[in-house]
Short mmCIF file of C-alpha atoms in Angstrom, two decimals:
data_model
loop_
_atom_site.label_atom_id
_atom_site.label_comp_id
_atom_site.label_asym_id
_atom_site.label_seq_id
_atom_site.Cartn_x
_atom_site.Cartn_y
_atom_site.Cartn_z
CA UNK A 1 110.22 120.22 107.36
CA UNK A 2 108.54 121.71 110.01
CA UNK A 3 107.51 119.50 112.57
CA UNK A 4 103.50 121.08 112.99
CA UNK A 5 102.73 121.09 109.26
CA UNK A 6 103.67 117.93 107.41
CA UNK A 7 102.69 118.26 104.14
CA UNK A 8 99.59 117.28 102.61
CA UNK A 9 98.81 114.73 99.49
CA UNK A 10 99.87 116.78 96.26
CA UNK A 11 97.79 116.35 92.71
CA UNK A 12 101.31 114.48 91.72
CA UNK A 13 101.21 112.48 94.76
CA UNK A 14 97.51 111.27 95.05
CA UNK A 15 97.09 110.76 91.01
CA UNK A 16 100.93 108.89 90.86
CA UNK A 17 99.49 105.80 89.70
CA UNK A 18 97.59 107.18 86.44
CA UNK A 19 101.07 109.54 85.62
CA UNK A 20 102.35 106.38 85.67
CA UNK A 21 99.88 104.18 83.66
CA UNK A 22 100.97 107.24 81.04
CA UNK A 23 104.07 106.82 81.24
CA UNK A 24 104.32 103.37 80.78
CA UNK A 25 101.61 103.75 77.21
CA UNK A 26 104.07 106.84 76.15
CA UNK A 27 107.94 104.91 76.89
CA UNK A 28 106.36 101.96 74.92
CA UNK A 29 104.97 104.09 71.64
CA UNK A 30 108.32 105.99 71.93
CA UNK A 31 110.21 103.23 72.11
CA UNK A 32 108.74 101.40 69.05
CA UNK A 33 108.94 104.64 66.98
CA UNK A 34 112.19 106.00 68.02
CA UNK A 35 114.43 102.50 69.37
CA UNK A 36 117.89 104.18 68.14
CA UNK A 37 117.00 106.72 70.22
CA UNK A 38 116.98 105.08 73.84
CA UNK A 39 119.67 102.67 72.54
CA UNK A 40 122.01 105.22 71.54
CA UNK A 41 120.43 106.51 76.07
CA UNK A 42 121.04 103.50 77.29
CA UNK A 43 125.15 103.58 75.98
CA UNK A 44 125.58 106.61 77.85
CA UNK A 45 127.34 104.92 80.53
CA UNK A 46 130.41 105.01 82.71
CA UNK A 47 131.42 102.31 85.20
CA UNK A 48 128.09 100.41 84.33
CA UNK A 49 126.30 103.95 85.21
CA UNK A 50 123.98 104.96 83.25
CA UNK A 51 124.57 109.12 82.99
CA UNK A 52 121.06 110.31 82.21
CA UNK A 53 119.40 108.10 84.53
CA UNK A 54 121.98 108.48 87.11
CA UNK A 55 121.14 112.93 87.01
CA UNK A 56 117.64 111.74 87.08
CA UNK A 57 117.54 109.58 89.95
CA UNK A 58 119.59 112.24 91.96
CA UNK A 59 116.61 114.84 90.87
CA UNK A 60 113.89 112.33 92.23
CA UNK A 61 115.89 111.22 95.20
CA UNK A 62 117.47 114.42 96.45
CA UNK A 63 114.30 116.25 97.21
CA UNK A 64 112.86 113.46 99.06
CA UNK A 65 115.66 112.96 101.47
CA UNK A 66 115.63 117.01 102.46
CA UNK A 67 112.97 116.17 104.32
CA UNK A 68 114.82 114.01 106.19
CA UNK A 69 116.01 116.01 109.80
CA UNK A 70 118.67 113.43 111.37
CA UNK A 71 118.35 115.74 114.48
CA UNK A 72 115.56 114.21 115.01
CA UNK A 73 117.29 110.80 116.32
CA UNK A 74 117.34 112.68 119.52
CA UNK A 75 113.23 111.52 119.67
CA UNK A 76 113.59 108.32 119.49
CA UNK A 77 113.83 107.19 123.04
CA UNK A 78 110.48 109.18 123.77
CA UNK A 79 108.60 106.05 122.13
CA UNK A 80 111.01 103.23 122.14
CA UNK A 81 108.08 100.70 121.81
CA UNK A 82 107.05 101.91 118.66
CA UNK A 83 110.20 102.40 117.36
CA UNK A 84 111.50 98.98 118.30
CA UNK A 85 108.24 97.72 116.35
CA UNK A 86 109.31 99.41 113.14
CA UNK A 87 113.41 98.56 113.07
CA UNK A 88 111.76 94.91 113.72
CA UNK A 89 109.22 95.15 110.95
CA UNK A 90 111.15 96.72 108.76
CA UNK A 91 114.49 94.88 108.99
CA UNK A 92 113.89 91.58 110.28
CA UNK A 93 110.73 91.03 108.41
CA UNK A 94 109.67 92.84 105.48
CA UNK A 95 112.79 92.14 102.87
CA UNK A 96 112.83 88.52 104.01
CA UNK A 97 108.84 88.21 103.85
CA UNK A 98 109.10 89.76 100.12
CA UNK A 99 111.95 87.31 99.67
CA UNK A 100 109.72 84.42 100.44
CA UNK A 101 106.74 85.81 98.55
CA UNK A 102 108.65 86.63 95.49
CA UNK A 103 109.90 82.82 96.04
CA UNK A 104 106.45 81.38 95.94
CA UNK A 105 104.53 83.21 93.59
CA UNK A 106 107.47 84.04 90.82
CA UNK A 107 109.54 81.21 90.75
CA UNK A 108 106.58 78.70 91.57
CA UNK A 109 102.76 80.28 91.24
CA UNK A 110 103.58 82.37 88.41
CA UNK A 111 106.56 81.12 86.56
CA UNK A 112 104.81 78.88 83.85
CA UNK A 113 103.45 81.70 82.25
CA UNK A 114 106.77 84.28 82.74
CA UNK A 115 109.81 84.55 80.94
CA UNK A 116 112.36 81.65 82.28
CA UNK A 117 115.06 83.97 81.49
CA UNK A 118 113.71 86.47 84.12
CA UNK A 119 112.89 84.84 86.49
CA UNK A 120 116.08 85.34 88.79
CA UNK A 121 115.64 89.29 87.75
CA UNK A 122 111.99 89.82 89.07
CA UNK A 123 112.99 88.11 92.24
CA UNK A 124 115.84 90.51 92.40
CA UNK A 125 113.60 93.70 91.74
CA UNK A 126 111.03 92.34 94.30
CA UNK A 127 114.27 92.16 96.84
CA UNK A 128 115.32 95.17 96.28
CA UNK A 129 111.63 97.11 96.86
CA UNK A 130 111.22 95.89 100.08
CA UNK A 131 114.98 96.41 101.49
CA UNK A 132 114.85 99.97 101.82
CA UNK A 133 112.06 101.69 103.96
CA UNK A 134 110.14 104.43 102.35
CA UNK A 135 111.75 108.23 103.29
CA UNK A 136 109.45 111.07 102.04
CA UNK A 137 105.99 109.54 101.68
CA UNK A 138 105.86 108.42 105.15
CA UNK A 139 105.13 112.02 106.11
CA UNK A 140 102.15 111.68 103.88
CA UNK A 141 100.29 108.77 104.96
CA UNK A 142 101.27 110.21 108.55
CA UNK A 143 99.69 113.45 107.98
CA UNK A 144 96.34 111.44 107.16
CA UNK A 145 96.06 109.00 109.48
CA UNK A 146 96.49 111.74 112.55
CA UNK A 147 100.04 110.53 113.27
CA UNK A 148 102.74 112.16 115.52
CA UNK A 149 104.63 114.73 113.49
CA UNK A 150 107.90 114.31 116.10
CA UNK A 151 107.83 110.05 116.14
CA UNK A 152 107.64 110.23 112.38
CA UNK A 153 110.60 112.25 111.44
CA UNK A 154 112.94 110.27 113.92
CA UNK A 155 111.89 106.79 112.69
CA UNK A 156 112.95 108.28 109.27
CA UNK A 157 116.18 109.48 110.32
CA UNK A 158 116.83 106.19 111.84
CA UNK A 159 115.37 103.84 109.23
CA UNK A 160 117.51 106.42 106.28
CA UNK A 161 121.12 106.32 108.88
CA UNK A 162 120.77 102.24 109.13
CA UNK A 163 119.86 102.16 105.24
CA UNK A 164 123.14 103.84 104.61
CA UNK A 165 124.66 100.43 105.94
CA UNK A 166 122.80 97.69 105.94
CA UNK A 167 121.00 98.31 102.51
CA UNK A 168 123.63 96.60 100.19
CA UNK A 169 124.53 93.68 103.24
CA UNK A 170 120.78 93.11 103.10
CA UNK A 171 120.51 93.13 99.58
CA UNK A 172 123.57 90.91 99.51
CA UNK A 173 122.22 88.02 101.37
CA UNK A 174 119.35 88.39 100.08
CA UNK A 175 120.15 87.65 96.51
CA UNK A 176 122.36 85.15 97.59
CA UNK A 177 120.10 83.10 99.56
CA UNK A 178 117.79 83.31 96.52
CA UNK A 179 120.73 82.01 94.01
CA UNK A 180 121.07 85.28 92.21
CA UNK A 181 124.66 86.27 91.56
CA UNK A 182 125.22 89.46 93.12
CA UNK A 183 127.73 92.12 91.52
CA UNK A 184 129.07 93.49 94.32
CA UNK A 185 131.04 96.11 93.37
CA UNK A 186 127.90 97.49 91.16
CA UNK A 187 125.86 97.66 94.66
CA UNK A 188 128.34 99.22 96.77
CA UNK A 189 128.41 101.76 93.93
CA UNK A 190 125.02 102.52 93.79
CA UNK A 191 124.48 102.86 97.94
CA UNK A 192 127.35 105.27 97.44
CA UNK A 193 126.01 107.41 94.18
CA UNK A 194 122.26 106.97 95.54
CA UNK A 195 122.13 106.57 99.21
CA UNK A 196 125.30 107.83 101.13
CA UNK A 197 126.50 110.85 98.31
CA UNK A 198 122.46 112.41 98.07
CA UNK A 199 122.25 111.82 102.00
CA UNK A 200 125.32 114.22 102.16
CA UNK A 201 123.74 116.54 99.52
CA UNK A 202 120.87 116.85 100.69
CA UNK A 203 121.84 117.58 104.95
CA UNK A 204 123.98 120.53 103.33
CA UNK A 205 121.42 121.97 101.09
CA UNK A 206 118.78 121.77 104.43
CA UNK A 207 121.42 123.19 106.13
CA UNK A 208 121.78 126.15 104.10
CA UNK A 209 118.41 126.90 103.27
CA UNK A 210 117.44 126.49 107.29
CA UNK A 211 119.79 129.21 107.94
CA UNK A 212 117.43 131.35 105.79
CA UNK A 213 114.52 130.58 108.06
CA UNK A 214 111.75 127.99 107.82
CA UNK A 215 109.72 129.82 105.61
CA UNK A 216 112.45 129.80 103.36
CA UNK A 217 113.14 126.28 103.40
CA UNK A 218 109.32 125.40 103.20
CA UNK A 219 109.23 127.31 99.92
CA UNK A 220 111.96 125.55 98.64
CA UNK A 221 110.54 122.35 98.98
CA UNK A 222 107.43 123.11 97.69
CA UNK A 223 109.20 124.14 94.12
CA UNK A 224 111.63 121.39 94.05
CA UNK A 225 108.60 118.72 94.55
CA UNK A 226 107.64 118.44 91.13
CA UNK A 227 110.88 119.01 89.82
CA UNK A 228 111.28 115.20 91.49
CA UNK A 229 108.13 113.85 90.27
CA UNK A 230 109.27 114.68 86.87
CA UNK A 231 112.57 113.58 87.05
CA UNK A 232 110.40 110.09 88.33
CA UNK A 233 107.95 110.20 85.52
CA UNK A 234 110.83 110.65 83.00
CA UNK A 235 112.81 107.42 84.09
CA UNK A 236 109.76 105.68 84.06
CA UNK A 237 109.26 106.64 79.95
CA UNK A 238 112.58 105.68 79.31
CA UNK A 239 112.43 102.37 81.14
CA UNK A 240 109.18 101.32 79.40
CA UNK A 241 111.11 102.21 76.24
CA UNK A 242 113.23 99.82 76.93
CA UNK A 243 110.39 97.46 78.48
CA UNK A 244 108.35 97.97 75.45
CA UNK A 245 108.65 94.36 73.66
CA UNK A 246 108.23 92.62 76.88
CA UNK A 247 105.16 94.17 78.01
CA UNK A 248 103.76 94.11 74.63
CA UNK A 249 104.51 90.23 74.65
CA UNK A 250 103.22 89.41 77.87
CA UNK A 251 100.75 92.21 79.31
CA UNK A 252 100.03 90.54 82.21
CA UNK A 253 103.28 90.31 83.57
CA UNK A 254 102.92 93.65 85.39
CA UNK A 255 99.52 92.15 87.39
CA UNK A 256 101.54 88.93 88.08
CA UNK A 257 103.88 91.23 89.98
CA UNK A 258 101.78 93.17 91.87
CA UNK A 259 100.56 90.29 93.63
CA UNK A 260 103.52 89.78 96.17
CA UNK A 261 103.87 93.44 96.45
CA UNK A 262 100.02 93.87 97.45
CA UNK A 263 100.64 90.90 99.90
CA UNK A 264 103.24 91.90 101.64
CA UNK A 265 102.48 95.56 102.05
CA UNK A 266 99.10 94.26 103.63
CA UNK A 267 100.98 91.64 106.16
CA UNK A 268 103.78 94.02 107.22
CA UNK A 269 101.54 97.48 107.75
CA UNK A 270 98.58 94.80 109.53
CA UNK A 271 101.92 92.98 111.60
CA UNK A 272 103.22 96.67 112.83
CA UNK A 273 99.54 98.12 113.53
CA UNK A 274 98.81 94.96 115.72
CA UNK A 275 102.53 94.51 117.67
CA UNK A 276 102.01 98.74 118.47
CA UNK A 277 98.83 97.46 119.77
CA UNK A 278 100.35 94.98 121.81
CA UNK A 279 103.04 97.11 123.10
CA UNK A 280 100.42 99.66 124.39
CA UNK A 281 101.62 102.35 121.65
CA UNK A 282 98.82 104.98 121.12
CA UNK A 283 97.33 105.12 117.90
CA UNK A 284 99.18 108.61 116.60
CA UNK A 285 102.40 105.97 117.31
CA UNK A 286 100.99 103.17 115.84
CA UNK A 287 99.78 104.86 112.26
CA UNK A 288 103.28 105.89 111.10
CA UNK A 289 104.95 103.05 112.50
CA UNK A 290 102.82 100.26 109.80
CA UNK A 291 102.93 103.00 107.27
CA UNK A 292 106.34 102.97 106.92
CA UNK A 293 106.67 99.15 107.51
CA UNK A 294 104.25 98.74 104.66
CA UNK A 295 105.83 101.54 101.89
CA UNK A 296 109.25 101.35 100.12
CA UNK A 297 111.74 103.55 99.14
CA UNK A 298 110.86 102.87 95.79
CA UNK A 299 112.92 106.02 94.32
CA UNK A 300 116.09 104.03 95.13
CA UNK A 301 115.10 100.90 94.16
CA UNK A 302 114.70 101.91 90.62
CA UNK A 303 117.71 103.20 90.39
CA UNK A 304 119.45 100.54 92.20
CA UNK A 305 117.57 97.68 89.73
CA UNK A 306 118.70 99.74 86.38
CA UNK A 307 122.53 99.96 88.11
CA UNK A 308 122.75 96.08 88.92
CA UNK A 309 120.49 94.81 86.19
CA UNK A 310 120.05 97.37 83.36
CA UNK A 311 116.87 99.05 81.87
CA UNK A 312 115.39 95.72 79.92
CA UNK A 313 115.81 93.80 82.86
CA UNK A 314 113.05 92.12 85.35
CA UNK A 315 114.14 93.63 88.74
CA UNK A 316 113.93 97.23 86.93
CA UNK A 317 110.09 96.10 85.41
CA UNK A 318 109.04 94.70 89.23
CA UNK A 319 110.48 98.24 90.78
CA UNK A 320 108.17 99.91 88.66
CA UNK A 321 105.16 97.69 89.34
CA UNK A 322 106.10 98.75 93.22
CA UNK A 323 105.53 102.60 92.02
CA UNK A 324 102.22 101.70 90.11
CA UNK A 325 100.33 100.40 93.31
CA UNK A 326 101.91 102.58 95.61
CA UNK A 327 99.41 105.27 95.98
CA UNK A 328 96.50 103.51 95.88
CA UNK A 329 97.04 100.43 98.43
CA UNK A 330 98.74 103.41 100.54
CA UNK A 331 95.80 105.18 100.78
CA UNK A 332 93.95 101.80 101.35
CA UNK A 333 95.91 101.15 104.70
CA UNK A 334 95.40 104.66 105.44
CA UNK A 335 92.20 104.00 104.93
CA UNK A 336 91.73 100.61 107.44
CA UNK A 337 93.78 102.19 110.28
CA UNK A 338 91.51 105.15 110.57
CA UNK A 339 88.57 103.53 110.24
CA UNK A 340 89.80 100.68 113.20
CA UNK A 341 90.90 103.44 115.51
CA UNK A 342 88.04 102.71 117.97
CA UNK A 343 89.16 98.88 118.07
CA UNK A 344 92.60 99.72 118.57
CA UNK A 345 91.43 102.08 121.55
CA UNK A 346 89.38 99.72 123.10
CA UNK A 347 91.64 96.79 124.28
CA UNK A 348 91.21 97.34 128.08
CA UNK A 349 95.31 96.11 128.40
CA UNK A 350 96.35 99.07 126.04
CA UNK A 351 94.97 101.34 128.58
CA UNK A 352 95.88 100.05 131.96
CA UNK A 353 99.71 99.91 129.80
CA UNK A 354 99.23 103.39 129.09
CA UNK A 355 98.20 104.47 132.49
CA UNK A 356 101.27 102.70 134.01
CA UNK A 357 103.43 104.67 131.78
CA UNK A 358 101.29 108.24 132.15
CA UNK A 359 99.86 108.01 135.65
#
């Protein structure tokens, strides 16, 4: 991706939430007229991977990560403030704030009116959302809010070379601390087949194509990007297939866990925005940096909650939910930090900071 034109909000992108409201009404009618169907999917598998969903997920999650440019890591001591704040948000706060959430309103807000037998499972999916920063999107919201092209492709490349290693540790402890059993050698399988093997893919492919010429490369991505909202939009039919009975059961299951989601995306983008602010980070610094404290990843954590838990479980519903609200509470923080951009200017410290570090 070229550094001066980050792209714009496709019609994919900005209507994602109604593709998936349809795909979520068309899994569930497919699924109740065609159930030997999906099961006869969903015993396509080797080594507890599923081989439809695992082409998929390497459609969806390929694409994404081409946008990636790890030479970019070369950046990141121009604005170590900001960069600092996002590792901290990101690593230190936001999967152990969802853990807590997903703690309080799951297994003690919400569970009387959820499925006992799930319970573990949605606290898993929750976990999983919020343990792996979001990669392509972030170039999105940073395009809207004004933010600096160069500071948000090298806290990508970090946050996607420190996901290659600390995803399934986090993960790990995570579930552990929150009693779930965790199959480890079903994780490290899935960082390998959908973090470490794509990253790979992907850095050759942008390699290839950028020895073509940018324009070349820029025309690529623009015809593989639907190709990976389809392959998205698919997954999500045949998961709702699969989800059918339980949604059906208990609609509001799906509002029950978008709650923590909705709460934590608000406290970690509003925790970045205001330690930037603190740190006397400009505001071009400060946009990117919440945005990509406050999004997820949520391409892999799909396919990481169908790996560990399979397509009728809890942690693959609550990944979904995470892909329903992205869009719009995105664009909601966009939104709020565009609109505060005077406040966050104002604060007479920020600029005597600033002047000691431009005089």
């Amino acid at each position: 991706m070229s550094q001066g034109s980050p792209p714009s909000m496709s019609l994919f992108e900005r209507y994602l939430s109604v593709w998936v409201l349809l795909c979520i009404a068309c899994g569930i009618a497919l699924g109740q007229l065609a159930p030997g169907v999906f099961q006869a999917i969903g015993r396509m598998e080797i080594a507890q991977v599923n081989l439809p969903v695992g082409l998929l997920i390497w459609v969806m999650i390929i694409p994404m990560l081409l946008k990636v440019d790890f030479g970019a890591l070369g950046q990141v001591r121009q604005h170590w403030r900001g960069i600092g704040v996002t590792l901290f948000v990101n690593w230190a706060v936001k999967p152990f704030s969802m853990a807590l959430l997903a703690w309080i309103f799951i297994r003690q807000v919400f569970a009387p009116w959820l499925p006992a037998d799930q319970l573990d499972s949605y606290v898993a999916g929750l976990i999983l959302l919020a343990a792996a920063p979001c990669t392509a999107m972030v170039f999105v919201w940073s395009r809207l809010t004004g933010g600096d092209p160069a500071f948000t492709l090298s806290q990508v490349a970090l946050n996607d070379t420190i996901m290659v290693f600390a995803f399934a540790p986090l993960v790990g402890l995570l579930l552990g601390l929150s009693a779930i059993t965790v199959p480890w050698d079903t994780l490290l399988v899935s960082v390998l087949l959908y973090i470490v093997i794509p990253v790979i893919l992907a850095q050759l492919w942008r390699r290839a194509l950028l020895r073509r010429g940018q324009a070349v490369f820029d025309r690529a991505l623009e015809r593989i990007g639907p190709l990976s909202i389809a392959a998205l939009l698919l997954t999500l039919v045949l998961l709702f297939a699969f989800q059918g009975e339980a949604i059906l059961r208990q609609p509001l299951v799906i509002a029950m866990l978008a709650v923590p989601i909705l709460i934590q995306v608000l406290f970690n983008s509003g925790l970045a925005y205001w330690l930037n602010r603190k740190a006397g980070e400009q505001h071009n610094i400060a946009c990117p940096s919440a945005l990509i404290g406050a999004s997820n990843f949520f391409e892999l954590a799909v396919a990481a909650a169908i790996s560990l838990f399979g397509f009728q479980s809890g942690a693959a519903l609550a990944t979904v939910v995470g892909v329903l609200i992205e869009v719009p509470v995105m664009l909601l923080v966009v939104r709020i930090v565009n609109q505060s951009k005077g406040w966050y200017e104002c604060d007479p410290d920020l600029a005597r900071r600033q002047a000691a570090r431009h005089p």
